[in-house]
Amino acid sequence: MPKVEIFIIEILIAIIIIQLIMVLKAKQELKKVKRVRKFIYEASEKIIDVKEESEAFKVILDYALNLVPIASKGSFLKYCENENEFEFISVCGYSKELEKKRIPKENIFLYRKNKLSDIAIIETKEVIRDKYSELYKISSDIVSVVCAPIYIDEKLVGVINLDNTNANKNFTNDDIHILKYILNEFKLVIKSQTIQSELRNKSTFDSLTSIYSRSYLKYLMEYYLENEFTTYDISSLVFIDINSFKYINDNYGHKVGDDILKRFAAILRNRLDDRSIYGRLGGDEFLIMFNGFSKKKTLEIIKEIEVLCGEICVGNYNLSFSYGIYEIVGKSEENLDLEVLISKADSEMYKQKRIVNRTSKYKIGSLI
């Protein structure tokens, strides 16, 4: 057989082999797509019955981990715009204690990689360990991560992380495509859950300080007094009013005044634990219920908060506050009337405020 004919036959065979390979790959891709669609359909069915945002995100996270086999654990972080932080809203493969933990935006792997502009595979050695040691306490065993930012209507909603702990394996572009496909399919679900969460937050949390709003705060306190407080219990109600707040607004503007309120709320959030119910009544007034705390024990915590506030300065003003503590002992008709209790704590606060106004001195400082 002439060499030319042999060459042509070889080319034809090569073409047939290439076509067969392409057909096999296409079949594999089709099979993969069908599998992904099946999983997404199952997940969507589950999410229909889910009411809490965190539960919906956990369903999405679980299915993403199933569809990207190399991922051994992962997390879904929600972006908290007011604080410029991310909150772990759902985790898989980590302790439940990680949920609700917050991390500054600049400490997020994907922010370090591309400012949260796109999905990416990240080798954890790319992150500076000493500067971001807090994050490494959580993820010290992670070899690589595929991270995807989630944007709804061009607004950052959160980040999903799929983590690989096997040093002998790594994520591929196929894994990126799968995760992109999953998030695209679930975008409407995420948008719906986000909208519902925002509506709940507006009724539950104060829009400026992100702690409980007046109406929800009173609801929680009334529920506690009526359903959990007993004849033998003791609690303390604290009414707080920021000192010379009008001075701040008049001399530095309402924007600085708002910042003072947010920073005071952040101090409460960082210092108080789940034994306390606290929130903003309105303006520069705050209310705290210390469950199971005597007036003496409550005073110790209030003094600690005073010290933390003293570190915040604006011009010649040092942040301080007046407070009134009313001790609630035993269950009685009067002690179940929250408005009466607030009025008593308010009266105690004005007694202290008169003392503060006589002794208060402004200090020079700078906003920190």
CSV table of N, CA, C and O in Angstrom, one decimal, residues 304-357:
chain,number,residue,atom,x,y,z
A,304,GLU,N,-17.1,48.5,83.8
A,304,GLU,CA,-16.2,48.0,82.7
A,304,GLU,C,-16.6,48.7,81.4
A,304,GLU,O,-15.7,49.1,80.6
A,305,ILE,N,-17.8,48.8,81.1
A,305,ILE,CA,-18.3,49.4,79.9
A,305,ILE,C,-17.9,50.9,79.9
A,305,ILE,O,-17.5,51.5,78.9
A,306,GLU,N,-18.0,51.5,81.0
A,306,GLU,CA,-17.6,53.0,81.2
A,306,GLU,C,-16.1,53.1,80.8
A,306,GLU,O,-15.7,54.1,80.1
A,307,VAL,N,-15.3,52.2,81.2
A,307,VAL,CA,-13.8,52.3,80.9
A,307,VAL,C,-13.6,52.2,79.4
A,307,VAL,O,-12.8,52.9,78.8
A,308,LEU,N,-14.3,51.2,78.8
A,308,LEU,CA,-14.2,51.0,77.3
A,308,LEU,C,-14.7,52.3,76.6
A,308,LEU,O,-14.1,52.7,75.6
A,309,CYS,N,-15.7,52.9,77.0
A,309,CYS,CA,-16.2,54.1,76.4
A,309,CYS,C,-15.3,55.3,76.5
A,309,CYS,O,-15.2,56.1,75.6
A,310,GLY,N,-14.6,55.3,77.7
A,310,GLY,CA,-13.6,56.4,77.9
A,310,GLY,C,-12.5,56.5,76.9
A,310,GLY,O,-11.8,57.5,76.8
A,311,GLU,N,-12.3,55.4,76.2
A,311,GLU,CA,-11.2,55.3,75.2
A,311,GLU,C,-11.6,56.0,73.9
A,311,GLU,O,-10.8,56.2,73.0
A,312,ILE,N,-12.9,56.3,73.7
A,312,ILE,CA,-13.4,56.9,72.5
A,312,ILE,C,-13.5,58.4,72.7
A,312,ILE,O,-14.3,58.9,73.6
A,313,CYS,N,-12.8,59.2,71.9
A,313,CYS,CA,-12.8,60.6,72.0
A,313,CYS,C,-13.1,61.3,70.7
A,313,CYS,O,-12.7,60.8,69.6
A,314,VAL,N,-13.8,62.4,70.8
A,314,VAL,CA,-14.0,63.2,69.6
A,314,VAL,C,-13.7,64.7,70.0
A,314,VAL,O,-14.4,65.3,70.8
A,315,GLY,N,-12.7,65.2,69.4
A,315,GLY,CA,-12.3,66.6,69.8
A,315,GLY,C,-12.0,66.7,71.3
A,315,GLY,O,-11.2,66.0,71.8
A,316,ASN,N,-12.8,67.6,71.9
A,316,ASN,CA,-12.6,67.7,73.4
A,316,ASN,C,-13.7,67.0,74.2
A,316,ASN,O,-14.0,67.4,75.3
A,317,TYR,N,-14.3,66.0,73.5
A,317,TYR,CA,-15.3,65.2,74.2
A,317,TYR,C,-14.9,63.8,74.3
A,317,TYR,O,-14.5,63.1,73.4
A,318,ASN,N,-15.0,63.3,75.6
A,318,ASN,CA,-14.8,61.8,75.9
A,318,ASN,C,-16.2,61.2,76.1
A,318,ASN,O,-17.0,61.6,76.8
A,319,LEU,N,-16.4,60.1,75.3
A,319,LEU,CA,-17.7,59.4,75.4
A,319,LEU,C,-17.9,58.9,76.8
A,319,LEU,O,-17.1,58.2,77.4
A,320,SER,N,-19.1,59.2,77.4
A,320,SER,CA,-19.5,58.7,78.7
A,320,SER,C,-21.0,58.6,78.7
A,320,SER,O,-21.7,59.1,77.7
A,321,PHE,N,-21.6,58.0,79.7
A,321,PHE,CA,-23.0,57.8,79.7
A,321,PHE,C,-23.5,57.8,81.2
A,321,PHE,O,-22.7,57.6,82.1
A,322,SER,N,-24.7,58.2,81.3
A,322,SER,CA,-25.4,58.1,82.6
A,322,SER,C,-26.3,56.8,82.6
A,322,SER,O,-26.7,56.4,81.6
A,323,TYR,N,-26.5,56.3,83.8
A,323,TYR,CA,-27.2,55.0,83.9
A,323,TYR,C,-28.0,54.9,85.2
A,323,TYR,O,-27.7,55.6,86.2
A,324,GLY,N,-29.1,54.2,85.1
A,324,GLY,CA,-29.9,53.9,86.2
A,324,GLY,C,-30.1,52.5,86.3
A,324,GLY,O,-30.5,51.8,85.3
A,325,ILE,N,-29.9,51.9,87.5
A,325,ILE,CA,-30.0,50.4,87.7
A,325,ILE,C,-31.2,50.2,88.6
A,325,ILE,O,-31.2,50.7,89.7
A,326,TYR,N,-32.2,49.4,88.1
A,326,TYR,CA,-33.3,49.0,89.0
A,326,TYR,C,-33.3,47.5,89.2
A,326,TYR,O,-33.4,46.8,88.2
A,327,GLU,N,-33.2,47.0,90.4
A,327,GLU,CA,-33.1,45.6,90.7
A,327,GLU,C,-34.5,45.0,90.8
A,327,GLU,O,-35.4,45.6,91.5
A,328,ILE,N,-34.7,44.0,90.1
A,328,ILE,CA,-36.0,43.3,90.1
A,328,ILE,C,-35.9,42.0,90.9
A,328,ILE,O,-35.2,41.1,90.5
A,329,VAL,N,-36.6,42.0,92.0
A,329,VAL,CA,-36.6,40.8,92.9
A,329,VAL,C,-37.9,40.1,93.0
A,329,VAL,O,-38.9,40.8,93.4
A,330,GLY,N,-38.0,38.9,92.6
A,330,GLY,CA,-39.2,38.2,92.7
A,330,GLY,C,-40.3,38.6,91.7
A,330,GLY,O,-40.3,39.6,91.1
A,331,LYS,N,-41.2,37.7,91.5
A,331,LYS,CA,-42.3,37.9,90.5
A,331,LYS,C,-43.5,38.5,91.2
A,331,LYS,O,-44.1,37.9,92.1
A,332,SER,N,-43.8,39.7,90.7
A,332,SER,CA,-45.0,40.3,91.3
A,332,SER,C,-45.7,41.1,90.1
A,332,SER,O,-45.2,41.2,89.0
A,333,GLU,N,-46.9,41.5,90.4
A,333,GLU,CA,-47.7,42.2,89.3
A,333,GLU,C,-46.9,43.5,88.8
A,333,GLU,O,-46.9,43.7,87.6
A,334,GLU,N,-46.3,44.2,89.7
A,334,GLU,CA,-45.5,45.4,89.4
A,334,GLU,C,-44.3,45.0,88.5
A,334,GLU,O,-44.0,45.7,87.6
A,335,ASN,N,-43.7,43.9,88.9
A,335,ASN,CA,-42.4,43.5,88.2
A,335,ASN,C,-42.7,42.9,86.8
A,335,ASN,O,-41.8,42.7,86.1
A,336,LEU,N,-44.0,42.6,86.5
A,336,LEU,CA,-44.3,42.2,85.2
A,336,LEU,C,-44.6,43.3,84.2
A,336,LEU,O,-44.8,43.1,83.0
A,337,ASP,N,-44.8,44.5,84.8
A,337,ASP,CA,-45.1,45.7,84.0
A,337,ASP,C,-43.8,46.3,83.5
A,337,ASP,O,-43.2,47.1,84.3
A,338,LEU,N,-43.4,46.1,82.3
A,338,LEU,CA,-42.1,46.6,81.8
A,338,LEU,C,-42.1,48.1,81.8
A,338,LEU,O,-41.0,48.7,82.1
A,339,GLU,N,-43.2,48.7,81.5
A,339,GLU,CA,-43.2,50.2,81.4
A,339,GLU,C,-42.9,50.8,82.8
A,339,GLU,O,-42.2,51.8,82.9
A,340,VAL,N,-43.4,50.2,83.8
A,340,VAL,CA,-43.2,50.6,85.2
A,340,VAL,C,-41.7,50.4,85.5
A,340,VAL,O,-41.0,51.3,86.1
A,341,LEU,N,-41.1,49.3,85.2
A,341,LEU,CA,-39.7,49.0,85.5
A,341,LEU,C,-38.8,50.0,84.7
A,341,LEU,O,-37.8,50.5,85.3
A,342,ILE,N,-39.1,50.3,83.5
A,342,ILE,CA,-38.3,51.2,82.7
A,342,ILE,C,-38.4,52.6,83.3
A,342,ILE,O,-37.4,53.3,83.4
A,343,SER,N,-39.6,53.0,83.8
A,343,SER,CA,-39.7,54.3,84.4
A,343,SER,C,-38.9,54.4,85.7
A,343,SER,O,-38.2,55.4,86.0
A,344,LYS,N,-38.8,53.3,86.5
A,344,LYS,CA,-38.0,53.3,87.7
A,344,LYS,C,-36.5,53.4,87.4
A,344,LYS,O,-35.8,54.1,88.0
A,345,ALA,N,-36.1,52.6,86.4
A,345,ALA,CA,-34.7,52.7,86.0
A,345,ALA,C,-34.3,54.0,85.4
A,345,ALA,O,-33.2,54.6,85.6
A,346,ASP,N,-35.3,54.6,84.7
A,346,ASP,CA,-35.1,56.0,84.1
A,346,ASP,C,-34.9,57.0,85.2
A,346,ASP,O,-34.1,57.9,85.1
A,347,SER,N,-35.7,56.9,86.3
A,347,SER,CA,-35.6,57.8,87.4
A,347,SER,C,-34.2,57.7,88.1
A,347,SER,O,-33.6,58.7,88.5
A,348,GLU,N,-33.7,56.4,88.2
A,348,GLU,CA,-32.4,56.2,88.8
A,348,GLU,C,-31.3,56.8,87.9
A,348,GLU,O,-30.3,57.4,88.4
A,349,MET,N,-31.6,56.8,86.6
A,349,MET,CA,-30.6,57.3,85.6
A,349,MET,C,-30.5,58.8,85.8
A,349,MET,O,-29.4,59.4,85.8
A,350,TYR,N,-31.6,59.5,86.0
A,350,TYR,CA,-31.6,61.0,86.1
A,350,TYR,C,-31.0,61.4,87.4
A,350,TYR,O,-30.3,62.5,87.4
A,351,LYS,N,-31.1,60.6,88.4
A,351,LYS,CA,-30.4,61.0,89.7
A,351,LYS,C,-28.9,61.0,89.4
A,351,LYS,O,-28.1,61.9,89.8
A,352,GLN,N,-28.4,59.9,88.7
A,352,GLN,CA,-27.0,59.8,88.4
A,352,GLN,C,-26.5,60.9,87.4
A,352,GLN,O,-25.4,61.5,87.5
A,353,LYS,N,-27.4,61.2,86.5
A,353,LYS,CA,-27.1,62.2,85.4
A,353,LYS,C,-26.8,63.6,86.0
A,353,LYS,O,-25.9,64.3,85.6
A,354,ARG,N,-27.6,63.9,87.0
A,354,ARG,CA,-27.4,65.2,87.7
A,354,ARG,C,-26.0,65.3,88.3
A,354,ARG,O,-25.4,66.3,88.3
A,355,ILE,N,-25.6,64.2,88.9
A,355,ILE,CA,-24.3,64.1,89.5
A,355,ILE,C,-23.2,64.3,88.5
A,355,ILE,O,-22.2,65.0,88.6
A,356,VAL,N,-23.4,63.6,87.3
A,356,VAL,CA,-22.4,63.6,86.2
A,356,VAL,C,-22.3,65.0,85.7
A,356,VAL,O,-21.2,65.5,85.4
A,357,ASN,N,-23.4,65.7,85.5
A,357,ASN,CA,-23.4,67.0,84.9
A,357,ASN,C,-22.7,68.0,85.8
A,357,ASN,O,-22.1,69.0,85.3
